[in-house]
Amino acid sequence: MDYATLKAFKPTEFEGAADGYRALGNAAQAAKSHIENTVATGMRKSLSGESAKASQKQLQALAKNFHYTLTECHVISTALNGFAYDFAAAKRKLEAAVEDARADGCTVTENGSVSYPAGRKPGAEKDTEGGTVTGTPGGNATSDALDRQAANIHPNPHYGKAIGYADRIADALKEATDADTKWEPKIRALKADDDLTVSDRDWTDVTADTGGVREAADAYLDAIKPPPKNDWPQDNANWWKGLTDEQREAYISMHPASIGALDGLPSDVRDDANRTVLAEQRAAKQIEYDAWLKKEPEHYKPYISPVTGREVKGAMVPTDEWKEWEEKRKKLENGYKGMDAIQSRFNSFTSESNRPYLLGFDGDNMGRAIVSIGNPDTADNVVTYVPGTFAKLESIGGDMDRAVALQAEAERQDAAHSTASIVWLGYDAPQGIMTDATETKWADNAKEPLGNFIQGLEESNHRPNGVNQTLMGHSYGSLVVGETMEMHIDLPVDNAIMVGSPGVGVDHAKDLNIPPDHVFAATAQNDLINVAPPFAKDYLSPKAYWDTFFDGDAIVHGTDPTSEDFGGQVFEVPDGKLPGTDWEMMPAHSQYWDEKPLGTMGKIVTGGRL
């Protein structure tokens, strides 16, 4: 980077280009929204048949194209703003050095060197001619000391200050050169394939682009006020309101997972951010899966009789290598089942009232997802359902079906008011009935994030009369709900529902910090959760265990919420299927979304009384 180039550089031109890409991204976002929320939904409501299905696939592909376009445009916009920010800082240093030099009687030449006039030191008999010096960047204590020594020795008193200005100019040029070196490969990488298909590889390229720009744009991003460290929903909301549109889009483009997880932010903002994370992680999973398929080893080998030790003619068995390969293949396949279920929900909703919003997403490990059916920011009623044992991203489809059913029932019962129904899988649920589910640690880790989420819903919903919130737990999820409500004494929850509960962590409904008559519970007669005993405090005492087992109100995690001693409201549900029906161990444990209990829960969610 030379003096003339930096002097002529105009950061506003790149900032203008950034604004253009940002506007293009916003236009793509508007187009995507129109296709998904108006065109596709309208067709699903009015058209059917093979042609309609084919049209839906084309619309989904087009929406995907626009999604990719808006994501990349916002990344490019951030890159250009970051590039301009770095160069503007270098140029300000250059201009300041030039201005100071001129004010001090020096002249900056066209190549950035500094000319100084003739001068005479005190005591000298005549002036010493002026000259021109070129600066050296990156001064340190040693070089600065040498410069001072040279200035003291030099007979012209202007020599020292000229060296100082020249070094400042050299520092500015080096800063600009470093910025150019840093940004050149990052910006060059911001290009797409020259086709009209957005592939999985394109989405992984977005991930790489974002990481590269985020690393390079650190100074620009650091200039934007970061989210509050306390992660309190109200503070998050105030932080978001204080940002400009440009800053918001920069944060979403560079930190989509973080923005998607911030309680208190508008639901459409979280949804946009999390859907980008979903698209990137789903693409990465597919690429990993496809690569693994290419590594399939020999499937079969001849069967060797353990009796004779000889090969059995015509008999073949899977190889050990293939078994290991197949086990990992199934694991990889299961890793994206939940992602596909979420995307399928976005591809199938029929109206604004049951439009899904992705309020949280993490595809790592067991996976996490928070999905709302309906917009909780505008809803009169919001119900948040916490699933229990065995819940994980892989099986989120079934939990979303439950949320859909409850939302539809609530709006059927109370068509004058809107209801948003949320499945909150924002925690790692236990994966074993007699092992993990007997421990409270899963609920202990979930109660703070669930409380923040509920508080965030209250913050993002600004209805004049407030929002009617219901917190619902099924199975182990009821323990999560109970611990959360006990911990947060001022949680904005109006009603609580516990179904198939092993206990909610408290002995009385009043301990949940809402009126006991707003706490509702039900357990089917044939639900095996009824015979799950609490654990004796003294494992070495048979009598202690016997007394505990036959304490009719005591279950695994406290007092049975359907007992009279608990003090809440109990509603009726069918007995449910007997254990072993259809080869299921606990079929009744999953029947709380059948017609009768669903109707009762819809009544509770909409503020009705039993």
XYZ file of C-alpha atoms in Angstrom:
610
model
C 0.000 0.000 0.000
C 1.533 3.298 -1.070
C 0.870 6.856 0.008
C -1.054 7.911 -3.101
C -3.438 4.939 -2.904
C -4.269 5.418 0.758
C -4.638 9.151 0.292
C -7.141 8.618 -2.528
C -9.007 5.818 -0.763
C -12.669 6.606 -0.020
C -14.155 4.373 2.716
C -17.618 5.725 1.908
C -17.535 3.997 -1.466
C -17.137 0.610 0.183
C -19.688 1.480 2.857
C -22.074 2.389 0.050
C -21.402 -0.966 -1.597
C -22.067 -2.634 1.753
C -25.399 -0.808 1.966
C -26.224 -2.067 -1.516
C -25.530 -5.688 -0.623
C -27.490 -5.256 2.588
C -30.451 -3.882 0.637
C -30.183 -6.772 -1.822
C -30.151 -9.227 1.087
C -33.218 -7.570 2.607
C -35.004 -7.816 -0.733
C -34.151 -11.531 -0.888
C -35.454 -11.923 2.651
C -38.728 -10.241 1.703
C -39.045 -12.492 -1.340
C -38.359 -15.604 0.743
C -40.951 -14.541 3.308
C -43.547 -13.841 0.620
C -42.990 -17.249 -1.000
C -43.130 -19.190 2.261
C -45.807 -17.258 4.116
C -48.138 -16.198 1.301
C -47.667 -18.057 -1.976
C -46.876 -21.553 -0.692
C -49.389 -21.447 2.151
C -52.110 -20.196 -0.176
C -51.445 -23.044 -2.582
C -51.476 -25.630 0.198
C -54.887 -24.430 1.352
C -56.509 -24.379 -2.076
C -54.703 -26.868 -4.315
C -53.920 -30.588 -4.180
C -52.612 -33.292 -6.472
C -49.314 -34.146 -8.106
C -48.964 -30.819 -9.897
C -49.487 -28.950 -6.653
C -46.838 -31.104 -4.933
C -44.393 -30.443 -7.750
C -45.087 -26.717 -7.499
C -44.480 -26.805 -3.772
C -41.066 -28.382 -4.321
C -40.165 -25.678 -6.805
C -41.300 -22.976 -4.385
C -39.228 -24.547 -1.609
C -36.181 -24.551 -3.873
C -36.790 -20.915 -4.778
C -37.166 -19.934 -1.128
C -33.930 -21.784 -0.408
C -32.206 -19.766 -3.140
C -33.420 -16.512 -1.622
C -32.360 -17.683 1.847
C -28.853 -18.387 0.585
C -28.793 -15.028 -1.236
C -29.796 -13.001 1.800
C -27.308 -14.834 4.018
C -24.371 -14.324 1.668
C -25.328 -10.703 0.921
C -25.309 -9.872 4.621
C -21.949 -11.609 5.044
C -20.569 -9.602 2.113
C -22.042 -6.401 3.536
C -20.322 -7.036 6.867
C -17.063 -7.817 5.070
C -17.158 -4.554 3.119
C -17.986 -2.550 6.231
C -15.177 -4.279 8.110
C -12.753 -3.601 5.247
C -13.792 0.065 5.093
C -13.540 0.354 8.878
C -9.946 -0.886 8.933
C -8.871 1.336 6.032
C -10.685 4.346 7.439
C -8.713 3.961 10.674
C -5.443 3.863 8.721
C -6.460 6.817 6.590
C -7.378 8.905 9.637
C -3.891 8.285 11.006
C -2.389 9.279 7.660
C -4.429 12.472 7.390
C -3.619 13.443 10.964
C 0.111 12.960 10.345
C -0.030 14.998 7.122
C -1.987 17.818 8.740
C 0.356 17.968 11.725
C 3.379 18.007 9.424
C 2.028 20.872 7.377
C 1.114 22.861 10.471
C 4.665 22.383 11.692
C 6.255 23.716 8.530
C 6.989 20.405 6.827
C 5.821 19.207 3.425
C 4.594 15.704 2.600
C 5.661 14.668 -0.875
C 3.723 12.551 -3.380
C 5.471 9.372 -2.250
C 4.809 9.962 1.461
C 8.242 11.188 2.431
C 8.513 14.379 4.494
C 10.531 17.436 3.499
C 11.690 19.840 6.167
C 12.976 23.423 5.738
C 16.403 24.878 6.462
C 17.030 25.597 10.109
C 19.640 26.561 12.681
C 20.170 25.174 16.137
C 20.879 27.591 18.973
C 24.520 28.601 18.907
C 25.062 27.631 15.259
C 26.620 30.252 12.972
C 24.402 29.569 9.940
C 21.347 27.664 8.741
C 21.576 24.028 7.764
C 19.881 23.082 4.523
C 16.544 21.297 4.643
C 16.000 17.785 3.350
C 13.644 14.892 2.886
C 13.222 11.817 5.077
C 11.338 8.563 4.714
C 9.756 6.964 7.730
C 10.086 3.468 9.146
C 6.994 1.693 10.450
C 6.665 -0.261 13.653
C 8.730 1.796 16.032
C 9.855 0.380 19.366
C 11.837 1.626 22.339
C 15.171 0.949 20.645
C 14.329 2.531 17.292
C 12.709 5.533 18.986
C 15.851 6.060 21.033
C 17.993 5.915 17.889
C 15.715 8.442 16.195
C 16.038 10.805 19.139
C 19.791 10.394 19.097
C 19.936 11.122 15.356
C 17.749 14.189 15.823
C 20.006 15.485 18.581
C 23.085 15.002 16.443
C 21.612 16.418 13.258
C 22.428 20.138 12.815
C 18.942 20.967 11.475
C 16.389 21.302 14.302
C 13.552 20.365 11.918
C 15.034 16.978 11.097
C 13.711 15.254 14.239
C 10.101 16.324 13.828
C 10.177 15.393 10.135
C 11.336 11.902 11.094
C 8.447 11.701 13.572
C 5.857 12.632 10.937
C 7.421 10.316 8.372
C 7.286 7.426 10.834
C 3.610 8.152 11.541
C 2.900 8.105 7.808
C 4.811 4.843 7.470
C 2.808 3.347 10.352
C -0.448 4.342 8.660
C 0.691 2.810 5.371
C 1.712 -0.392 7.136
C -1.653 -0.583 8.897
C -3.392 -0.199 5.536
C -1.086 -2.799 3.963
C -1.814 -5.252 6.771
C -5.545 -4.651 6.362
C -5.278 -5.205 2.623
C -3.329 -8.424 3.161
C -5.841 -9.623 5.715
C -8.955 -8.810 3.706
C -7.845 -9.791 0.209
C -8.336 -13.584 0.617
C -11.487 -13.140 2.706
C -13.237 -10.967 0.130
C -11.958 -13.037 -2.786
C -13.555 -16.109 -1.170
C -17.000 -14.461 -1.183
C -18.251 -15.944 -4.401
C -20.840 -18.581 -5.284
C -20.949 -21.388 -7.799
C -22.049 -20.282 -11.250
C -25.272 -22.311 -11.224
C -28.841 -21.880 -9.970
C -28.764 -24.721 -7.450
C -28.048 -24.054 -3.803
C -26.254 -27.215 -2.740
C -25.130 -28.533 0.626
C -21.622 -27.506 -0.369
C -22.864 -23.942 -0.882
C -24.210 -23.833 2.676
C -20.979 -25.165 4.141
C -19.254 -22.478 2.102
C -21.456 -19.934 3.905
C -20.174 -21.305 7.203
C -16.573 -20.919 6.017
C -17.224 -17.425 4.633
C -18.832 -16.324 7.876
C -15.940 -17.632 9.956
C -13.384 -15.905 7.754
C -15.171 -12.554 7.772
C -15.886 -12.761 11.507
C -12.189 -13.241 12.189
C -11.128 -10.408 9.896
C -13.855 -7.978 10.992
C -12.959 -8.177 14.673
C -12.189 -4.457 14.975
C -15.421 -3.455 13.221
C -17.508 -5.866 15.283
C -15.795 -4.827 18.517
C -16.931 -1.274 17.791
C -20.526 -2.488 18.086
C -21.843 -2.727 21.625
C -21.881 -6.453 22.555
C -24.847 -8.270 24.132
C -25.180 -7.984 27.918
C -23.040 -10.462 29.816
C -25.805 -11.214 32.310
C -28.039 -12.596 29.513
C -31.149 -11.232 31.250
C -34.038 -11.052 28.729
C -34.961 -7.420 29.435
C -31.343 -6.313 29.043
C -31.069 -8.345 25.837
C -34.164 -6.638 24.468
C -32.884 -3.163 25.361
C -29.508 -3.950 23.765
C -31.181 -5.019 20.540
C -33.355 -1.907 20.447
C -30.242 0.250 20.806
C -28.564 -1.099 17.655
C -28.912 0.325 14.160
C -30.274 -1.863 11.366
C -26.747 -2.210 9.984
C -25.394 -3.345 13.353
C -28.239 -5.814 13.846
C -27.678 -7.421 10.470
C -23.945 -7.571 11.099
C -24.535 -9.403 14.356
C -27.032 -11.826 12.804
C -24.738 -12.571 9.860
C -21.661 -13.116 12.020
C -23.252 -14.680 15.133
C -26.517 -16.357 14.066
C -26.405 -19.046 16.767
C -25.824 -16.477 19.522
C -28.590 -14.162 18.309
C -30.964 -17.087 17.895
C -30.426 -18.058 21.533
C -30.963 -14.601 23.077
C -34.129 -14.570 25.174
C -36.074 -11.322 24.951
C -35.365 -10.645 21.273
C -38.260 -10.579 18.775
C -39.306 -14.044 17.631
C -38.909 -13.254 13.934
C -35.294 -12.189 14.566
C -34.516 -15.398 16.452
C -36.275 -17.423 13.783
C -34.226 -15.883 10.963
C -30.967 -16.472 12.815
C -31.757 -20.042 13.837
C -32.958 -21.027 10.387
C -29.570 -20.020 9.012
C -27.904 -22.227 11.635
C -30.293 -25.038 10.720
C -29.505 -24.743 7.009
C -25.747 -24.727 7.595
C -25.730 -27.614 10.067
C -28.113 -29.720 7.956
C -25.843 -29.285 4.943
C -22.793 -30.248 6.987
C -24.576 -33.386 8.238
C -25.498 -34.405 4.700
C -21.957 -33.972 3.431
C -20.626 -36.025 6.346
C -23.236 -38.708 5.661
C -22.502 -38.850 1.939
C -18.776 -39.134 2.619
C -19.383 -42.001 5.033
C -21.498 -43.878 2.467
C -18.498 -43.971 0.162
C -16.511 -45.810 2.840
C -18.806 -48.823 3.031
C -16.677 -51.952 3.563
C -17.386 -55.492 2.367
C -20.871 -56.344 3.580
C -20.838 -60.116 3.820
C -18.386 -62.885 4.518
C -18.794 -66.675 4.475
C -20.336 -68.155 7.626
C -18.004 -70.408 9.616
C -19.794 -73.009 11.693
C -18.777 -72.789 15.356
C -19.327 -76.544 15.588
C -17.312 -77.798 12.641
C -15.065 -74.817 12.141
C -15.775 -75.056 8.437
C -17.359 -72.695 5.976
C -21.064 -73.373 5.447
C -21.715 -73.417 1.752
C -24.055 -70.613 0.612
C -24.314 -69.065 4.076
C -23.143 -65.465 4.484
C -23.016 -63.119 7.494
C -22.209 -59.417 7.832
C -18.570 -58.570 8.455
C -17.520 -56.924 11.705
C -16.245 -53.930 9.708
C -19.619 -53.532 8.034
C -21.455 -53.746 11.359
C -19.334 -50.914 12.749
C -19.825 -48.928 9.573
C -23.593 -49.468 9.646
C -23.827 -48.423 13.284
C -22.194 -45.092 12.506
C -24.283 -44.695 9.335
C -27.479 -44.977 11.379
C -26.112 -42.536 13.929
C -25.342 -40.004 11.197
C -28.754 -40.531 9.632
C -30.496 -40.031 12.959
C -28.466 -36.864 13.406
C -30.459 -35.047 10.754
C -33.916 -36.616 11.222
C -34.946 -33.884 13.642
C -33.606 -31.192 11.321
C -35.702 -32.580 8.489
C -38.756 -32.704 10.739
C -38.324 -29.015 11.564
C -37.871 -28.097 7.915
C -40.913 -30.197 7.022
C -42.973 -28.097 9.427
C -41.848 -24.951 7.606
C -42.835 -26.618 4.329
C -46.334 -27.580 5.454
C -48.011 -24.860 7.535
C -51.179 -23.386 6.066
C -51.787 -20.024 7.755
C -50.192 -17.294 9.803
C -51.849 -18.678 12.942
C -49.898 -21.952 12.730
C -46.747 -20.606 11.160
C -43.692 -22.113 12.888
C -40.920 -20.059 14.473
C -37.550 -21.595 15.308
C -36.657 -19.933 18.614
C -33.669 -22.099 19.461
C -31.521 -24.658 17.678
C -28.372 -26.688 18.271
C -27.607 -29.784 16.207
C -24.675 -31.009 18.311
C -24.771 -34.089 20.568
C -28.398 -35.023 21.403
C -29.480 -31.743 19.865
C -31.815 -29.022 21.078
C -34.674 -27.148 19.472
C -37.362 -24.675 20.501
C -40.233 -24.432 18.020
C -43.309 -22.254 18.330
C -46.482 -22.929 16.390
C -47.802 -19.399 15.978
C -46.075 -16.134 16.823
C -45.638 -15.784 20.608
C -44.938 -12.059 20.220
C -48.487 -11.371 19.041
C -50.440 -14.216 20.691
C -53.001 -13.722 23.458
C -52.149 -17.132 24.914
C -48.791 -18.899 24.925
C -48.271 -22.458 26.130
C -44.747 -23.839 26.484
C -44.516 -27.631 26.536
C -41.427 -29.332 28.001
C -40.985 -32.963 26.874
C -39.446 -35.553 29.157
C -37.436 -38.774 29.126
C -36.052 -39.853 25.732
C -36.676 -36.412 24.189
C -33.953 -35.325 21.761
C -33.625 -33.574 18.430
C -33.983 -36.848 16.540
C -37.581 -37.244 17.793
C -38.631 -33.579 17.766
C -41.188 -34.322 15.047
C -43.517 -36.078 17.487
C -43.204 -33.268 20.032
C -44.002 -30.691 17.356
C -47.098 -32.704 16.418
C -48.254 -32.375 20.022
C -47.650 -28.628 19.968
C -49.584 -28.352 16.684
C -52.511 -30.328 18.089
C -52.720 -28.182 21.239
C -52.498 -24.941 19.265
C -55.300 -26.023 16.945
C -57.483 -27.124 19.859
C -56.904 -23.854 21.741
C -57.883 -21.752 18.742
C -60.874 -24.001 18.065
C -62.128 -23.368 21.581
C -61.289 -19.657 21.584
C -61.318 -18.375 18.028
C -61.451 -14.769 19.247
C -57.941 -15.002 20.678
C -54.708 -16.272 19.169
C -52.598 -19.002 20.756
C -48.942 -19.889 20.241
C -47.926 -23.410 21.236
C -44.221 -24.024 21.907
C -42.202 -27.190 22.300
C -39.188 -26.344 24.462
C -36.388 -28.845 24.053
C -33.835 -26.418 25.367
C -32.152 -28.946 27.629
C -30.549 -32.389 27.566
C -33.319 -34.763 28.630
C -32.620 -38.067 30.416
C -32.412 -41.049 28.086
C -33.138 -43.891 30.520
C -36.183 -44.556 32.703
C -34.604 -46.491 35.559
C -31.256 -44.707 35.333
C -31.114 -41.095 34.123
C -34.750 -40.227 34.900
C -34.294 -41.015 38.588
C -31.801 -38.157 38.897
C -32.631 -34.468 39.140
C -29.481 -33.153 37.467
C -31.153 -32.825 34.064
C -33.873 -30.626 35.562
C -31.340 -28.772 37.702
C -29.487 -27.734 34.541
C -32.702 -26.785 32.734
C -34.480 -24.586 35.269
C -32.457 -21.422 34.675
C -32.605 -21.459 30.833
C -36.315 -22.337 30.894
C -37.001 -19.504 33.327
C -35.116 -17.051 31.112
C -37.024 -18.273 28.080
C -40.406 -17.748 29.765
C -39.306 -14.293 30.935
C -38.137 -13.554 27.392
C -41.589 -14.392 26.001
C -43.089 -11.848 28.353
C -40.512 -9.279 27.244
C -41.058 -9.775 23.508
C -44.861 -9.833 23.785
C -46.010 -6.272 24.349
C -49.764 -6.744 24.394
C -51.457 -3.991 26.428
C -53.247 -6.535 28.613
C -50.298 -8.889 28.846
C -50.001 -12.450 27.606
C -51.607 -15.455 29.272
C -48.776 -17.962 29.735
C -49.094 -21.664 30.526
C -46.131 -23.884 31.337
C -46.706 -27.565 30.641
C -44.538 -30.566 31.476
C -44.903 -34.166 30.379
C -43.163 -37.008 32.196
C -39.708 -35.833 33.360
C -40.537 -32.483 31.758
C -42.954 -31.858 34.638
C -39.994 -31.984 37.033
C -38.240 -29.393 34.859
C -41.364 -27.215 35.027
C -41.729 -27.678 38.789
C -38.115 -26.845 39.587
C -38.249 -23.813 37.284
C -41.395 -22.412 38.872
C -40.098 -23.031 42.384
C -36.801 -21.298 41.613
C -38.266 -18.199 39.918
C -40.709 -16.667 42.377
C -41.829 -13.985 39.925
C -42.006 -16.067 36.755
C -44.769 -14.713 34.457
C -46.723 -17.995 34.387
C -50.495 -18.009 34.834
C -51.149 -21.760 34.663
C -49.179 -24.986 34.980
C -50.089 -28.396 33.541
C -48.397 -31.651 34.581
C -49.242 -34.892 32.772
C -47.764 -38.336 33.354
C -45.630 -36.804 36.092
C -43.034 -38.620 38.223
C -43.185 -35.667 40.608
C -42.468 -31.989 40.186
C -39.818 -31.480 42.848
C -42.158 -29.918 45.411
C -44.686 -31.368 47.852
C -47.459 -28.818 47.417
C -48.962 -26.878 44.524
C -48.537 -23.625 46.455
C -44.763 -24.093 46.276
C -44.920 -23.370 42.530
C -45.502 -19.654 43.218
C -48.891 -19.407 41.504
C -52.356 -19.984 43.004
C -52.886 -23.744 43.608
C -56.112 -23.701 41.626
C -54.062 -22.730 38.558
C -51.952 -25.899 38.853
C -53.446 -28.782 36.856
C -52.345 -32.418 36.764
C -53.461 -35.722 35.292
C -52.093 -39.245 35.070
C -53.786 -42.087 33.189
C -54.690 -45.131 35.262
C -52.692 -47.457 33.022
C -49.636 -45.213 32.886
C -46.791 -47.156 34.476
C -45.513 -43.922 35.990
C -48.056 -44.662 38.740
C -45.993 -47.554 40.053
C -42.632 -45.804 39.927
C -41.631 -45.678 43.621
C -39.517 -43.054 45.328
C -36.110 -44.130 46.475
C -35.622 -44.922 50.125
C -33.396 -42.544 52.006
C -31.708 -45.482 53.724
C -30.863 -48.067 51.091
C -29.679 -50.530 53.742
C -33.007 -50.540 55.558
C -35.683 -52.803 53.992
C -38.310 -51.237 56.243
C -37.450 -47.731 55.089
C -37.849 -48.786 51.462
C -41.089 -50.656 52.244
C -42.570 -47.604 53.987
C -41.527 -45.334 51.123
C -42.887 -47.653 48.430
C -46.321 -47.828 50.022
C -46.607 -44.122 50.775
C -49.446 -43.543 48.322
C -48.644 -39.901 47.640
C -44.893 -40.235 47.278
C -43.396 -40.900 43.848
C -39.940 -40.583 42.339
C -39.544 -36.804 42.558
C -41.824 -35.732 45.383
C -45.527 -35.787 46.064
C -47.799 -37.075 43.308
C -49.301 -33.920 41.732
C -52.592 -35.784 41.197
C -52.922 -36.526 44.930
C -55.234 -34.654 47.248
C -52.329 -33.703 49.490
C -50.617 -31.884 46.620
C -53.458 -29.396 46.540
C -53.755 -28.661 42.830
C -56.512 -29.283 40.311
C -56.845 -32.797 38.892
C -58.519 -33.331 35.525
C -59.817 -36.550 34.092
C -58.137 -38.478 31.319
C -58.954 -41.879 29.809
C -57.383 -44.931 31.441
C -55.165 -45.411 28.399
C -53.865 -48.572 26.802
C -52.558 -51.391 28.947
C -48.803 -51.929 29.151
C -47.618 -54.148 26.320
C -50.351 -53.084 23.904
C -48.970 -52.973 20.358
C -45.643 -54.105 21.861
C -45.243 -50.786 23.682
C -44.086 -50.817 27.292
C -45.921 -47.626 28.332
C -48.517 -46.716 25.678
C -50.741 -44.834 28.132
C -47.815 -42.537 28.953
C -48.137 -40.955 25.498
C -51.926 -40.623 25.258
C -52.341 -37.215 26.881
C -52.856 -35.582 23.485
C -55.881 -37.728 22.632
C -59.203 -35.988 22.126
C -60.502 -35.797 25.720
C -57.359 -34.632 27.543
C -56.483 -32.362 24.625
C -59.839 -30.624 24.970
C -59.252 -30.047 28.673
C -55.736 -28.722 28.115
C -57.040 -26.406 25.377
C -59.512 -25.006 27.885
C -56.783 -24.419 30.475
C -54.427 -22.788 27.970
C -57.067 -20.279 26.899
C -57.779 -19.252 30.497
C -60.842 -21.406 31.076
C -61.574 -23.116 34.381
C -62.417 -26.778 34.926
